[in-house]
mmCIF file of C-alpha atoms and ligand atoms in Angstrom:
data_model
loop_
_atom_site.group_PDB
_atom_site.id
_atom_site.type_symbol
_atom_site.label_atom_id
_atom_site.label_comp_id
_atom_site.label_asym_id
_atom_site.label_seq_id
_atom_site.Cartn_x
_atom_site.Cartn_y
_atom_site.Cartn_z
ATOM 1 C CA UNK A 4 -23.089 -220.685 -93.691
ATOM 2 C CA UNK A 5 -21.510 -223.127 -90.937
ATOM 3 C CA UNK A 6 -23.260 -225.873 -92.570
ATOM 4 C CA UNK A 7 -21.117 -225.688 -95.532
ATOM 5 C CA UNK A 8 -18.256 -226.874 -94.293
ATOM 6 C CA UNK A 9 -16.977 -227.442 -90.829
ATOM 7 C CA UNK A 10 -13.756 -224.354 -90.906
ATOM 8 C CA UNK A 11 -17.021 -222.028 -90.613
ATOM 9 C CA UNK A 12 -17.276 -220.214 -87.528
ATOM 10 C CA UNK A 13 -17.145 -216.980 -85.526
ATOM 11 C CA UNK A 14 -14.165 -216.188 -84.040
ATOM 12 C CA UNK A 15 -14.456 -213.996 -80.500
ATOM 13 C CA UNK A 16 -11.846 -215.290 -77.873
ATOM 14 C CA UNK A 17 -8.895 -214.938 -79.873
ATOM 15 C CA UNK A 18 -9.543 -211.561 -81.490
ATOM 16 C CA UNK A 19 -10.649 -210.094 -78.128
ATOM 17 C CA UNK A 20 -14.000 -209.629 -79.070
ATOM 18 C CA UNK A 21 -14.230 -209.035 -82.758
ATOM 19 C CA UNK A 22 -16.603 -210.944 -84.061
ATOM 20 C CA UNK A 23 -15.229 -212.303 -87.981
ATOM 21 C CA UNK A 24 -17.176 -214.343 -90.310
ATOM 22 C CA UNK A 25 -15.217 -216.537 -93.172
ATOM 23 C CA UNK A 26 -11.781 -215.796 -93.091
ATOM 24 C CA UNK A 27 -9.801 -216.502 -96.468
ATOM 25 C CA UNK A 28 -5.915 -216.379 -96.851
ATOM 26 C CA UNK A 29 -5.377 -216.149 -100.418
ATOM 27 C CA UNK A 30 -2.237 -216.972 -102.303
ATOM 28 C CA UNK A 31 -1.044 -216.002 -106.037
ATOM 29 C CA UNK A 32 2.112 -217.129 -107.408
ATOM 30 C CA UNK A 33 1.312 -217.631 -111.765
ATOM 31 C CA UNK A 34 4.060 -215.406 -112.640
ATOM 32 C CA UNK A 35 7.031 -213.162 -110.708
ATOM 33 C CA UNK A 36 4.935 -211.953 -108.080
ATOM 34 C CA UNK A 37 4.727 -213.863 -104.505
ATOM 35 C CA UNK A 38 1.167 -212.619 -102.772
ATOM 36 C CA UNK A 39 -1.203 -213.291 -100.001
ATOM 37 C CA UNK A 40 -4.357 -212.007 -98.391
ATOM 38 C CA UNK A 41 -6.685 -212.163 -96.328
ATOM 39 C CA UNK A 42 -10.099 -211.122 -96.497
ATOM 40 C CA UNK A 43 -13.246 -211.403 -94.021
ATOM 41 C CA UNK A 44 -17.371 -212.023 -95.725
ATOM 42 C CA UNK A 45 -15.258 -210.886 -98.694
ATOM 43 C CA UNK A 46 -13.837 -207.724 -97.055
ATOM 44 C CA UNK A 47 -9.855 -207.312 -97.714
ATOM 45 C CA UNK A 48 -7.692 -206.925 -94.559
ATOM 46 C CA UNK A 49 -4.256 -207.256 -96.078
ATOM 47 C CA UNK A 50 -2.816 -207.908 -99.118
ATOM 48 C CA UNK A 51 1.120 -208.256 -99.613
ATOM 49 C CA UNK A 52 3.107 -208.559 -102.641
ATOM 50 C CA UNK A 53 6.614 -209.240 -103.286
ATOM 51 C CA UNK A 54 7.546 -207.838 -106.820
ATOM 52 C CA UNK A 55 10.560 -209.973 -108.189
ATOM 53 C CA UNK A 56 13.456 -207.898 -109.568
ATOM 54 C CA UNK A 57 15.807 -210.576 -110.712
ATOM 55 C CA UNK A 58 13.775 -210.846 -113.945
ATOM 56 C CA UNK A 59 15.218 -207.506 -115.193
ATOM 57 C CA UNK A 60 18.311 -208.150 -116.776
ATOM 58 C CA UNK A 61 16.978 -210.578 -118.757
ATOM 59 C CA UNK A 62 14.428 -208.720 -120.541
ATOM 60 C CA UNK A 63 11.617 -210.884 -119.783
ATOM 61 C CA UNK A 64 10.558 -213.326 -117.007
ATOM 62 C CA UNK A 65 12.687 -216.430 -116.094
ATOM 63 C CA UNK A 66 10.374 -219.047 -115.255
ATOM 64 C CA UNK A 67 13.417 -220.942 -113.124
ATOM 65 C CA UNK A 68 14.202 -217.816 -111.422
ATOM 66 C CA UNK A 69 10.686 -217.106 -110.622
ATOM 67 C CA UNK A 70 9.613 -220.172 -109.060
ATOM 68 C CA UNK A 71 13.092 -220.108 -106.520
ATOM 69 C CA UNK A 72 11.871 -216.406 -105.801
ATOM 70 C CA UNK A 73 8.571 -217.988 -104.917
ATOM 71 C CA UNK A 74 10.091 -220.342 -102.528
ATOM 72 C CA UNK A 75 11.963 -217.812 -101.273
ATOM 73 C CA UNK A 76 9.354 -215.152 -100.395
ATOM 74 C CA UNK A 77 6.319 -217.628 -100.129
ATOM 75 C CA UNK A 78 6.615 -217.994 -96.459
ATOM 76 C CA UNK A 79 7.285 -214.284 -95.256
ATOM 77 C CA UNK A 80 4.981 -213.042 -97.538
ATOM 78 C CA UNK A 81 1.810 -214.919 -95.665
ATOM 79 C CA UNK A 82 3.095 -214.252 -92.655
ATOM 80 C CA UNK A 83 3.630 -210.387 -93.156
ATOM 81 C CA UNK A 84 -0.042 -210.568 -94.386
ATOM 82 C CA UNK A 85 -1.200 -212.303 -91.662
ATOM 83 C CA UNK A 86 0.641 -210.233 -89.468
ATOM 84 C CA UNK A 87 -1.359 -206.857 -91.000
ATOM 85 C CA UNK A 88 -4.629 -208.638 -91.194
ATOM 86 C CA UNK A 89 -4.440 -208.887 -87.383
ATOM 87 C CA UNK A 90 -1.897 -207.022 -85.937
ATOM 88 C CA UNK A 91 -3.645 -207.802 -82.476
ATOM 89 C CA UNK A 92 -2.808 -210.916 -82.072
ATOM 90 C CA UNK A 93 0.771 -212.052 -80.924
ATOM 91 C CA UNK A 94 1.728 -215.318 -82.414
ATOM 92 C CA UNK A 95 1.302 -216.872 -86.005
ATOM 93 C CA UNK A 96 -0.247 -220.191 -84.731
ATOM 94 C CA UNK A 97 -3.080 -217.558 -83.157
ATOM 95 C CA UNK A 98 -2.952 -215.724 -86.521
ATOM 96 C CA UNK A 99 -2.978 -218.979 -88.121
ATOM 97 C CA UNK A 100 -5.925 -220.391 -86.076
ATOM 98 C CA UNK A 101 -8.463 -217.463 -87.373
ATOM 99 C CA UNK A 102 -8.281 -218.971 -91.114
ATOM 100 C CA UNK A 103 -11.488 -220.830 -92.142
ATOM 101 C CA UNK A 104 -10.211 -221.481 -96.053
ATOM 102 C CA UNK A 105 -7.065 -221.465 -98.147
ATOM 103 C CA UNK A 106 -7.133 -220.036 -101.601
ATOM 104 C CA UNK A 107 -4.353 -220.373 -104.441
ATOM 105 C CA UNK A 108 -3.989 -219.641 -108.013
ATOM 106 C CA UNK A 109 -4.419 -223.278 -109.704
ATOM 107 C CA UNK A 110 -3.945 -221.950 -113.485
ATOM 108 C CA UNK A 111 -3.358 -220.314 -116.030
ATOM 109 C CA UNK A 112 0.137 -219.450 -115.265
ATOM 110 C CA UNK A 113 4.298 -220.352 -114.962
ATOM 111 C CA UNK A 114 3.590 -224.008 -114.513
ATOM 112 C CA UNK A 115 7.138 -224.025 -111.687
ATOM 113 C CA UNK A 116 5.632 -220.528 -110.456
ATOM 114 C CA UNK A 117 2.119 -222.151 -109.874
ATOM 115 C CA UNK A 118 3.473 -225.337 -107.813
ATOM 116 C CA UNK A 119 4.915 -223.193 -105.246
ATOM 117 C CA UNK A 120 1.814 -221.865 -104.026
ATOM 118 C CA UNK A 121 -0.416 -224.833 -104.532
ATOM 119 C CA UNK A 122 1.991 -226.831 -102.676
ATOM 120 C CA UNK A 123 2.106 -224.809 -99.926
ATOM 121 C CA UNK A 124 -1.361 -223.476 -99.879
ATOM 122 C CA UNK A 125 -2.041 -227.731 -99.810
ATOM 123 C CA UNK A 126 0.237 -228.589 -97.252
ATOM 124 C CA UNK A 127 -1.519 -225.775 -95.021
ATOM 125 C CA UNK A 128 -5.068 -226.614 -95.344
ATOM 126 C CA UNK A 129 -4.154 -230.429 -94.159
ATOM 127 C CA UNK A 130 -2.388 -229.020 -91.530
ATOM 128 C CA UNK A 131 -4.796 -226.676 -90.489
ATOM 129 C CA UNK A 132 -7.474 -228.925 -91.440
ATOM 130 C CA UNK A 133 -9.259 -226.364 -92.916
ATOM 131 C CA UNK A 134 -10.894 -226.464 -96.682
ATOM 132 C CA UNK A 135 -8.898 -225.732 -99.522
ATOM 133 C CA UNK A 136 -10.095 -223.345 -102.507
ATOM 134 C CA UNK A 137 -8.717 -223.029 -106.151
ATOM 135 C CA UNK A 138 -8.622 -219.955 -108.050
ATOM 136 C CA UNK A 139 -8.564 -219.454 -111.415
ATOM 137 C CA UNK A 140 -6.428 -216.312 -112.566
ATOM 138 C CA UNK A 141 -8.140 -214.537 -115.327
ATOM 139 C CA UNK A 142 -11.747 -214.629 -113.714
ATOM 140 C CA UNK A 143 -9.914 -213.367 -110.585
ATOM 141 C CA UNK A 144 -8.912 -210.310 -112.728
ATOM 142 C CA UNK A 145 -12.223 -210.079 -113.330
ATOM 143 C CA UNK A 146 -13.468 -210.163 -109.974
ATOM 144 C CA UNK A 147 -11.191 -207.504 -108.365
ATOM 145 C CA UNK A 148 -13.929 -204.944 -109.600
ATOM 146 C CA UNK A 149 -15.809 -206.226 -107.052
ATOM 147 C CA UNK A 150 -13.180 -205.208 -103.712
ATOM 148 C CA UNK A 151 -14.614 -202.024 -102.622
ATOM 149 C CA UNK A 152 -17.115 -199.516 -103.773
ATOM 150 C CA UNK A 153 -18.478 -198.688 -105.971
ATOM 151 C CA UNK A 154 -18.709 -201.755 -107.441
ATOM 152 C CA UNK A 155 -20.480 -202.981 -110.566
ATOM 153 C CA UNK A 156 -23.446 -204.800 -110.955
ATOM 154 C CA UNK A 157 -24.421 -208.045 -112.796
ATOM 155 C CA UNK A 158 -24.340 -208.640 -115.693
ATOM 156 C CA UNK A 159 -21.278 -206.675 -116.347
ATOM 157 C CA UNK A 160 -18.553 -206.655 -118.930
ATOM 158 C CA UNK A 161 -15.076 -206.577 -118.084
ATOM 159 C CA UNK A 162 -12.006 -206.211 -120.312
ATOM 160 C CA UNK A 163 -9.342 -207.876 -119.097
ATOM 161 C CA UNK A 164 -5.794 -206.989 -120.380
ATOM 162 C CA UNK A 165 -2.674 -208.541 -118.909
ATOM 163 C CA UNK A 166 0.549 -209.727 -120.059
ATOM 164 C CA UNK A 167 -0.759 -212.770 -120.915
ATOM 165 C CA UNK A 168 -4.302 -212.224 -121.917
ATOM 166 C CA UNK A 169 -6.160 -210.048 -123.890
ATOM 167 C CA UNK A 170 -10.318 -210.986 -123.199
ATOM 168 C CA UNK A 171 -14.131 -209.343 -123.208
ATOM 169 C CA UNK A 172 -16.092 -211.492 -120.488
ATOM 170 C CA UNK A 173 -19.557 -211.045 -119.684
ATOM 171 C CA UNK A 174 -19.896 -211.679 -115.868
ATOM 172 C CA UNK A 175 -23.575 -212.947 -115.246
ATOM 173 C CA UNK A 176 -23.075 -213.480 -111.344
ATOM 174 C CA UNK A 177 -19.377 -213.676 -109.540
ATOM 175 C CA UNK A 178 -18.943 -217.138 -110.827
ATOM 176 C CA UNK A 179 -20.329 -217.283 -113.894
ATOM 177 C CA UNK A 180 -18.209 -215.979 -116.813
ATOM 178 C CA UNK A 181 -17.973 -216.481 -120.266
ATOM 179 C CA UNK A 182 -14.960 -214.865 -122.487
ATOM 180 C CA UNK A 183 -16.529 -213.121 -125.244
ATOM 181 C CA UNK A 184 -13.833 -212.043 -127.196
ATOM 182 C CA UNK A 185 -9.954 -212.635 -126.532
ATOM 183 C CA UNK A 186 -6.527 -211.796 -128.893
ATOM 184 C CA UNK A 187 -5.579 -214.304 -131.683
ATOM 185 C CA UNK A 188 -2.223 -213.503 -130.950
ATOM 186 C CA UNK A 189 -0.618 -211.682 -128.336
ATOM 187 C CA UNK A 190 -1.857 -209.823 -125.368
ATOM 188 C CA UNK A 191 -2.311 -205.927 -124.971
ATOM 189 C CA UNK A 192 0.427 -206.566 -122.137
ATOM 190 C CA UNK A 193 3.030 -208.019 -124.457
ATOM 191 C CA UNK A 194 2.412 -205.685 -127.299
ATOM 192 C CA UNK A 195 3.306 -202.933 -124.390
ATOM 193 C CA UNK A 196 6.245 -204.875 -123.542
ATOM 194 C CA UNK A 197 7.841 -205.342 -126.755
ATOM 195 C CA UNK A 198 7.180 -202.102 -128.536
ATOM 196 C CA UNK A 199 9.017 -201.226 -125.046
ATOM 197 C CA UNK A 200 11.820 -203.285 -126.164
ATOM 198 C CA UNK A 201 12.197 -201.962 -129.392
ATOM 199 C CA UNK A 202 12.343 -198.238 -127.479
ATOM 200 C CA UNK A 203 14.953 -199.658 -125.916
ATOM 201 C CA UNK A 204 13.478 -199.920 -122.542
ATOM 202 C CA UNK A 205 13.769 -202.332 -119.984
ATOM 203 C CA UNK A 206 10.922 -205.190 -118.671
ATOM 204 C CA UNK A 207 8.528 -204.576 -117.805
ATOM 205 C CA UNK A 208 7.935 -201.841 -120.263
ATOM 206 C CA UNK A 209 4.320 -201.072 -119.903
ATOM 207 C CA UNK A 210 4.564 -198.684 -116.884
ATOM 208 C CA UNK A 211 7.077 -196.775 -118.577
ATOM 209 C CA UNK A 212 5.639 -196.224 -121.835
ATOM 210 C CA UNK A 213 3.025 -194.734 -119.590
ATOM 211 C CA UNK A 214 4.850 -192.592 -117.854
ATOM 212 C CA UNK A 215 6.812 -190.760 -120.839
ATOM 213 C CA UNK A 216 3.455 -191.191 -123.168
ATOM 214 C CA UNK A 217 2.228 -188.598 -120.703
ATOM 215 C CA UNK A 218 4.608 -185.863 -122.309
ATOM 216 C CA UNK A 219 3.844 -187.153 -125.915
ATOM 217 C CA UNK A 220 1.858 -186.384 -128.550
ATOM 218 C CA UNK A 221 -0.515 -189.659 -129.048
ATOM 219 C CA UNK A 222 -1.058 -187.872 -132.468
ATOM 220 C CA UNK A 223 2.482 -187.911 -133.795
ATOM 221 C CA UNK A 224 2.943 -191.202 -135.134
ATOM 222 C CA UNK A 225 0.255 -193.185 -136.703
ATOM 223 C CA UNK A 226 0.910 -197.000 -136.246
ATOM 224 C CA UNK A 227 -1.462 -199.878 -138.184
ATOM 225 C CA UNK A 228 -4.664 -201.331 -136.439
ATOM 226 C CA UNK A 229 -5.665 -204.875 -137.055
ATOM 227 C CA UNK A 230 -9.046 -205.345 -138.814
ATOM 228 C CA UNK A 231 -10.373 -208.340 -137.037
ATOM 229 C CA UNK A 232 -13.909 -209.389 -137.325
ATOM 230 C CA UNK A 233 -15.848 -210.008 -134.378
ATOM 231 C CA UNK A 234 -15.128 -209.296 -130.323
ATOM 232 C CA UNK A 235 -11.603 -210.588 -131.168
ATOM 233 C CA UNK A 236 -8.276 -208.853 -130.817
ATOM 234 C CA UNK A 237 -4.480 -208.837 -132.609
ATOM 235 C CA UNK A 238 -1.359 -206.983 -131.207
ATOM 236 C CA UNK A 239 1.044 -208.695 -133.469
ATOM 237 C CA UNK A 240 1.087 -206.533 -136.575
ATOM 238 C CA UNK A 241 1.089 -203.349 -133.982
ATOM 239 C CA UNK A 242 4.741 -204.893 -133.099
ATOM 240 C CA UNK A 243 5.782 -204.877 -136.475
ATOM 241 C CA UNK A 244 4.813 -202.366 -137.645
ATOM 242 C CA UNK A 245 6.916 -200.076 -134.433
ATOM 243 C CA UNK A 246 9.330 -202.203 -135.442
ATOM 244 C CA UNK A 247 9.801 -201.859 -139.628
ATOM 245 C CA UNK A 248 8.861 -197.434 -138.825
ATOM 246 C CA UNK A 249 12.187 -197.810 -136.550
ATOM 247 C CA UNK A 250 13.829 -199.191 -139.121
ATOM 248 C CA UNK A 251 13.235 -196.268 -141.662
ATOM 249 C CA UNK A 252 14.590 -194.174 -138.723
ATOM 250 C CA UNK A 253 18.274 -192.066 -139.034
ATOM 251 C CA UNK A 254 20.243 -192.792 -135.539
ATOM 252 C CA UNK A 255 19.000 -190.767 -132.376
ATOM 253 C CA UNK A 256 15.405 -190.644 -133.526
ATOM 254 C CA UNK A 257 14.399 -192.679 -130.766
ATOM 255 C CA UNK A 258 16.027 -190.862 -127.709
ATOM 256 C CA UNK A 259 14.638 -187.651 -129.435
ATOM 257 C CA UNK A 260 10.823 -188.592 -129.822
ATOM 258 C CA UNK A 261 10.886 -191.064 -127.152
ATOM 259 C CA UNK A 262 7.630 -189.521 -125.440
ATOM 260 C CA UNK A 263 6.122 -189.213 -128.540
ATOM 261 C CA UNK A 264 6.804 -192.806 -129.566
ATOM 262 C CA UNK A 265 5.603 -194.057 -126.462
ATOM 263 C CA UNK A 266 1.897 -191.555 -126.712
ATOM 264 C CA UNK A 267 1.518 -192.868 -130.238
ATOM 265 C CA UNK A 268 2.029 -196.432 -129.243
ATOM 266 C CA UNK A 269 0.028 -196.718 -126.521
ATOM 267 C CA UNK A 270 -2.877 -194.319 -127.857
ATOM 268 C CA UNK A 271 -2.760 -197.367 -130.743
ATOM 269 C CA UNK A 272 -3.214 -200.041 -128.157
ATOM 270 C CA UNK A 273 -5.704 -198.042 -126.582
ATOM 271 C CA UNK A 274 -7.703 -197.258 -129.642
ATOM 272 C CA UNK A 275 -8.131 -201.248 -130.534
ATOM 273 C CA UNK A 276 -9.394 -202.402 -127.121
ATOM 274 C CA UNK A 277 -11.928 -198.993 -126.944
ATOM 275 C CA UNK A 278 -13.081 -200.004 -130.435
ATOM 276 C CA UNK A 279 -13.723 -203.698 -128.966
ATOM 277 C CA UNK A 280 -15.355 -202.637 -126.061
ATOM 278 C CA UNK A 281 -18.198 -200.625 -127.645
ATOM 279 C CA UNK A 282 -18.685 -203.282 -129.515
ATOM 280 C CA UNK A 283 -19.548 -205.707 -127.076
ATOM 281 C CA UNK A 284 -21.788 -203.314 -125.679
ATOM 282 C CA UNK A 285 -23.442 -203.215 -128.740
ATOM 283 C CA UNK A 286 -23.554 -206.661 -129.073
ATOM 284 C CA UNK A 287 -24.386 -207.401 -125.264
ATOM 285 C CA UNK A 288 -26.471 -204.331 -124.613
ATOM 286 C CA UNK A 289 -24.809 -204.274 -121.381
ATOM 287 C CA UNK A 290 -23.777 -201.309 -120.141
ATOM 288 C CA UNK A 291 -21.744 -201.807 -116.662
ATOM 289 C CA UNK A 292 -17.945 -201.744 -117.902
ATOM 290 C CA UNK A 293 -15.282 -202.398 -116.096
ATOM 291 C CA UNK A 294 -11.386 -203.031 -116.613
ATOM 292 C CA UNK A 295 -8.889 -205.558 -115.103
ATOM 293 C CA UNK A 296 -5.502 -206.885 -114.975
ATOM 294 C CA UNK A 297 -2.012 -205.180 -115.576
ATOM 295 C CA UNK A 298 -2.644 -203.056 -118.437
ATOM 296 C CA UNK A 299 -5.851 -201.520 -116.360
ATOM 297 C CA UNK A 300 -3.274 -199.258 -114.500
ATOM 298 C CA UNK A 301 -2.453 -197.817 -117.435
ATOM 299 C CA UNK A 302 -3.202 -193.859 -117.253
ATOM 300 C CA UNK A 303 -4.312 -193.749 -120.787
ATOM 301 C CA UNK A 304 -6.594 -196.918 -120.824
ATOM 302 C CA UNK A 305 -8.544 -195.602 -117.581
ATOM 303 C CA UNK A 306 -9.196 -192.079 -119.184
ATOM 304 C CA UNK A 307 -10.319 -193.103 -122.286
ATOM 305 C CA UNK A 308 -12.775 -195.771 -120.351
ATOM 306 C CA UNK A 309 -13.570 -193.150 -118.329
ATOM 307 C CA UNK A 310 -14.591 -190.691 -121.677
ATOM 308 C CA UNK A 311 -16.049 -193.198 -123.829
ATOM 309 C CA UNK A 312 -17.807 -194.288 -120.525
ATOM 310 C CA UNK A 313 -19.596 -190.783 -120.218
ATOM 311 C CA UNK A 314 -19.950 -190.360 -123.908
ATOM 312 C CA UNK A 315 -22.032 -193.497 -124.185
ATOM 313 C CA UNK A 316 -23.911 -194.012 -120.851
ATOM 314 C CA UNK A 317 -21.718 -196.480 -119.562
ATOM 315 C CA UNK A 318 -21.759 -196.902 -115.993
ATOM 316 C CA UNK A 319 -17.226 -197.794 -115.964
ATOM 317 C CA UNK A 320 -15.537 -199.567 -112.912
ATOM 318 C CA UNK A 321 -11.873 -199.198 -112.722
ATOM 319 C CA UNK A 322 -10.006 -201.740 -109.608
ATOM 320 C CA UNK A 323 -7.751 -199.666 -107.286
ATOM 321 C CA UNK A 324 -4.057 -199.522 -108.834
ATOM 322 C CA UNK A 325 -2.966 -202.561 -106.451
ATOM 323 C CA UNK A 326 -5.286 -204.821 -107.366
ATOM 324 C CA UNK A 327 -5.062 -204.480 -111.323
ATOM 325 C CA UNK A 328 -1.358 -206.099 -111.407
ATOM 326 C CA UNK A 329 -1.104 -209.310 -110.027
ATOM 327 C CA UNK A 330 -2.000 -209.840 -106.193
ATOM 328 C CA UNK A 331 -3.945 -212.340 -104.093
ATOM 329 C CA UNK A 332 -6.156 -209.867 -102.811
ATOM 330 C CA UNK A 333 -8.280 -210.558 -106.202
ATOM 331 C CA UNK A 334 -7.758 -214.344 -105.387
ATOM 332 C CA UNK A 335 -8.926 -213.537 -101.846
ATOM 333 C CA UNK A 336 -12.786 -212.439 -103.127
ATOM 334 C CA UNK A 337 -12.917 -214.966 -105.863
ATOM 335 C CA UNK A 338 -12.425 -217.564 -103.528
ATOM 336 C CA UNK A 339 -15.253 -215.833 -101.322
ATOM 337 C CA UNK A 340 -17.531 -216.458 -103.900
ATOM 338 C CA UNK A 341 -16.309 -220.087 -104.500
ATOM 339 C CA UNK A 342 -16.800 -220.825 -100.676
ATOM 340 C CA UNK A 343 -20.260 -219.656 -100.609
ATOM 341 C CA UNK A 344 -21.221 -222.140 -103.229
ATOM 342 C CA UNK A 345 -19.188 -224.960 -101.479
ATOM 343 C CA UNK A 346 -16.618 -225.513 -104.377
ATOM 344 C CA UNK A 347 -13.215 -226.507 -102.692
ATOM 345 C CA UNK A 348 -10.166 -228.314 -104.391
ATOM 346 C CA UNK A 349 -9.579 -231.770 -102.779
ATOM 347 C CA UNK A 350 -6.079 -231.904 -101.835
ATOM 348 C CA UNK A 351 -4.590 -233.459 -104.791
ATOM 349 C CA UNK A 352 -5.198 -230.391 -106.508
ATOM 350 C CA UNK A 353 -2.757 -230.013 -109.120
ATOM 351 C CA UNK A 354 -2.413 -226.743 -111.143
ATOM 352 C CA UNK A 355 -1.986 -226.194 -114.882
ATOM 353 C CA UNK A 356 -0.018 -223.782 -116.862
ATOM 354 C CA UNK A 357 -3.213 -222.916 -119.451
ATOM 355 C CA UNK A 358 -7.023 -223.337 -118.238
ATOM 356 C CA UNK A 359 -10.001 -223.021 -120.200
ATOM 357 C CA UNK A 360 -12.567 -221.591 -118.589
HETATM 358 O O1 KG4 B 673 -1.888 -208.798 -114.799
HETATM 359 P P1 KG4 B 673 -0.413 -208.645 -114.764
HETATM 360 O O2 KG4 B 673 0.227 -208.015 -113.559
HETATM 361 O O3 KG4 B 673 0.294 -210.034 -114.967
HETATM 362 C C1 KG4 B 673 -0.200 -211.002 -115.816
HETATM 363 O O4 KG4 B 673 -1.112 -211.754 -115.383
HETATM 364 O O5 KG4 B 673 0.288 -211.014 -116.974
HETATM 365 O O6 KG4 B 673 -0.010 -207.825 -116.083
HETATM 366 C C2 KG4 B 673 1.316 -207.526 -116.389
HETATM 367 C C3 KG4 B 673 1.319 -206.646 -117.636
HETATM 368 C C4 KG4 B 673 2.707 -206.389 -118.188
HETATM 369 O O7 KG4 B 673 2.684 -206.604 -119.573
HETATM 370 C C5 KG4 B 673 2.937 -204.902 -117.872
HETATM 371 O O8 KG4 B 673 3.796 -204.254 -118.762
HETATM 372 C C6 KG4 B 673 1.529 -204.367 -117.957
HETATM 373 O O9 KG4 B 673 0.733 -205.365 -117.348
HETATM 374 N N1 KG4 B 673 1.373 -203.094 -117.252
HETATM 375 C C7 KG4 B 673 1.140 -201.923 -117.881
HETATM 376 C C8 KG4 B 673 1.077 -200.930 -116.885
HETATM 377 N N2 KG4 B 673 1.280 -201.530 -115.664
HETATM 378 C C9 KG4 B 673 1.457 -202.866 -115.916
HETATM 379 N N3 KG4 B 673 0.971 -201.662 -119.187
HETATM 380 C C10 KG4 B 673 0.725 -200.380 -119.525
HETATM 381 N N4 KG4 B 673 0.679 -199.371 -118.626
HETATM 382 C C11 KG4 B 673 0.827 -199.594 -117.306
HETATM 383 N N5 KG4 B 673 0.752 -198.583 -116.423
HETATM 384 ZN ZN1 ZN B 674 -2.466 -211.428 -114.051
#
């Protein structure tokens, strides 16, 4: 691997001893959460996230406010995760001098969001001289199946719901993926979110319509499912039709079926992405599933991969809770991958708010 680039190298003296292959800090900054990593041959040591609260009040994600949180947290973030990566070593320049690549998110994302961690994932790999690697988001979703065991092997499908996208990919080797099927309209994410909304409860609204779904009845209201042809998805009627039921509604109805508003929803949402999913296994005859992004820590979503999984003969993969929701950890291994096959970013890198594959 040394040959590859010249950052490649084993590091004994200043880690005592420890022999390390390729070490990768990892940055992610698309959207309101600041992270870094680090992993080692693909291994995760530490991965730190700051979660962005400002956004709350406002129902919804400021992109201004976001990127000055980034700029804020950006630099105590890497350290902190340098800091756990190698908690024997003293100083950051020592900390610093163990990195062999630096990784960032270079789309899709917040375009303000994204320049704060290209610009300073940039500015360290010239200072560092060290090789500079850029990440695209969604297939890093996609990838985080592959921290830890068990992991699933190629080809694999992977359904990838986050508040932003809504996609079937078929993963023929870790950096080869093609989206199969993605929503017309909004994302399984958003249609969380705003059915939230109209329940009157705060962003994000996903994890909470999980929480009180778990003392509804998913059976007590039935909500409209898109017929779309193909591997494609739709969220958008879903929303209005919450929203035109509510209507109909006397005063109070919401506080008093609240859990089983939130079960009914979410067992809707569920129900169109299961449907999808067998059929791309169908269509694929592929039968190593997995799940990723946001919407993957969603109770509901995981046991009904988990049942169809068993039904059907589906080996299913599920990433750890911390690694569904944004973090750089996913980032971290994608970027692995990418250095293995040589592909860095030159350093005039620039990202891009939307990124086709
Ligand atoms: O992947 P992610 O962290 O950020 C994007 O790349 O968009 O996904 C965020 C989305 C939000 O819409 C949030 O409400 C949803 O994931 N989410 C959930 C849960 N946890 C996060 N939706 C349903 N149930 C959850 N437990
Ligand atoms: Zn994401």
């Amino acid at each position: 691997m040394s040959e590859k680039h010249p950052g490649v190298g084993h590091l004994t003296p200043p880690l005592g001893g420890w022999e390390v292959g390729v070490v990768i800090l990892a940055i992610e900054s698309s959207c309101d959460e600041t992270s870094a990593a680090v992993c080692v041959d693909g291994k995760i040591l530490s991965n730190h996230i700051a979660n962005q609260t400002v956004h709350e009040k406002y129902g919804g994600v400021v992109p201004e406010l976001a990127s000055r949180a980034h700029m804020q947290n950006i630099v105590p973030v890497v350290d902190i995760a340098l800091k756990n990566a190698f908690p024997q070593l003293q100083t950051p320049d020592s900390r610093l001098q163990t990195i062999n690549a630096i990784a960032f998110t270079n789309s899709p994302g917040l375009i303000g969001s994204l320049l704060v961690g290209a610009q300073f994932a940039k500015s360290l790999a010239l200072s560092l001289g060290k090789p500079l690697i850029a990440v695209h988001h969604m297939q890093a979703h996609v990838l985080a199946n592959l921290i830890g065991d068990p992991r699933p092997s190629f080809p694999f499908l992977c359904l990838t719901v986050s508040g932003g996208h809504t996609q079937i990919v078929l993963a023929r080797s870790p950096l080869q993926l093609e989206v199969i099927g993605e929503t017309i309209d909004d994302a399984a994410g958003e249609a969380f979110d705003k059915t939230a909304k109209l329940l009157g409860l705060p962003y994000p609204g996903g994890p909470l319509v999980d929480r009180y779904a778990k003392e509804g009845d998913p059976l007590a209201f039935k909500f409209s499912q898109p017929q779309i042809p193909g591997l494609d998805f739709s969220f958008s009627g879903l929303k209005t039709s919450v929203l035109y039921f509510l209507q109909k509604q006397p005063q109070g109805f919401i506080e008093e079926h609240l859990a089983d508003l939130c079960a009914s929803v979410q067992y809707t949402i569920i129900q169109i992405l299961i449907k999808k999913l067998k059929k791309a296994v169908d269509q694929t005859g592929v039968k190593e599933v997995c799940i990723a992004g946001g919407v993957s820590a969603n109770s509901g979503l995981r046991t009904a991969l988990q049942e169809t999984g068993a039904q059907l003969g589906w080996r299913t993969y599920i990433p750890a809770f911390q690694y569904c929701t944004d973090n750089a950890a996913m980032i971290a291994i994608t970027a692995y991958y990418k250095y293995q096959a040589g592909q860095f970013a030159s350093l005039d890198a620039s990202p891009t708010a939307r990124a086709e594959w």
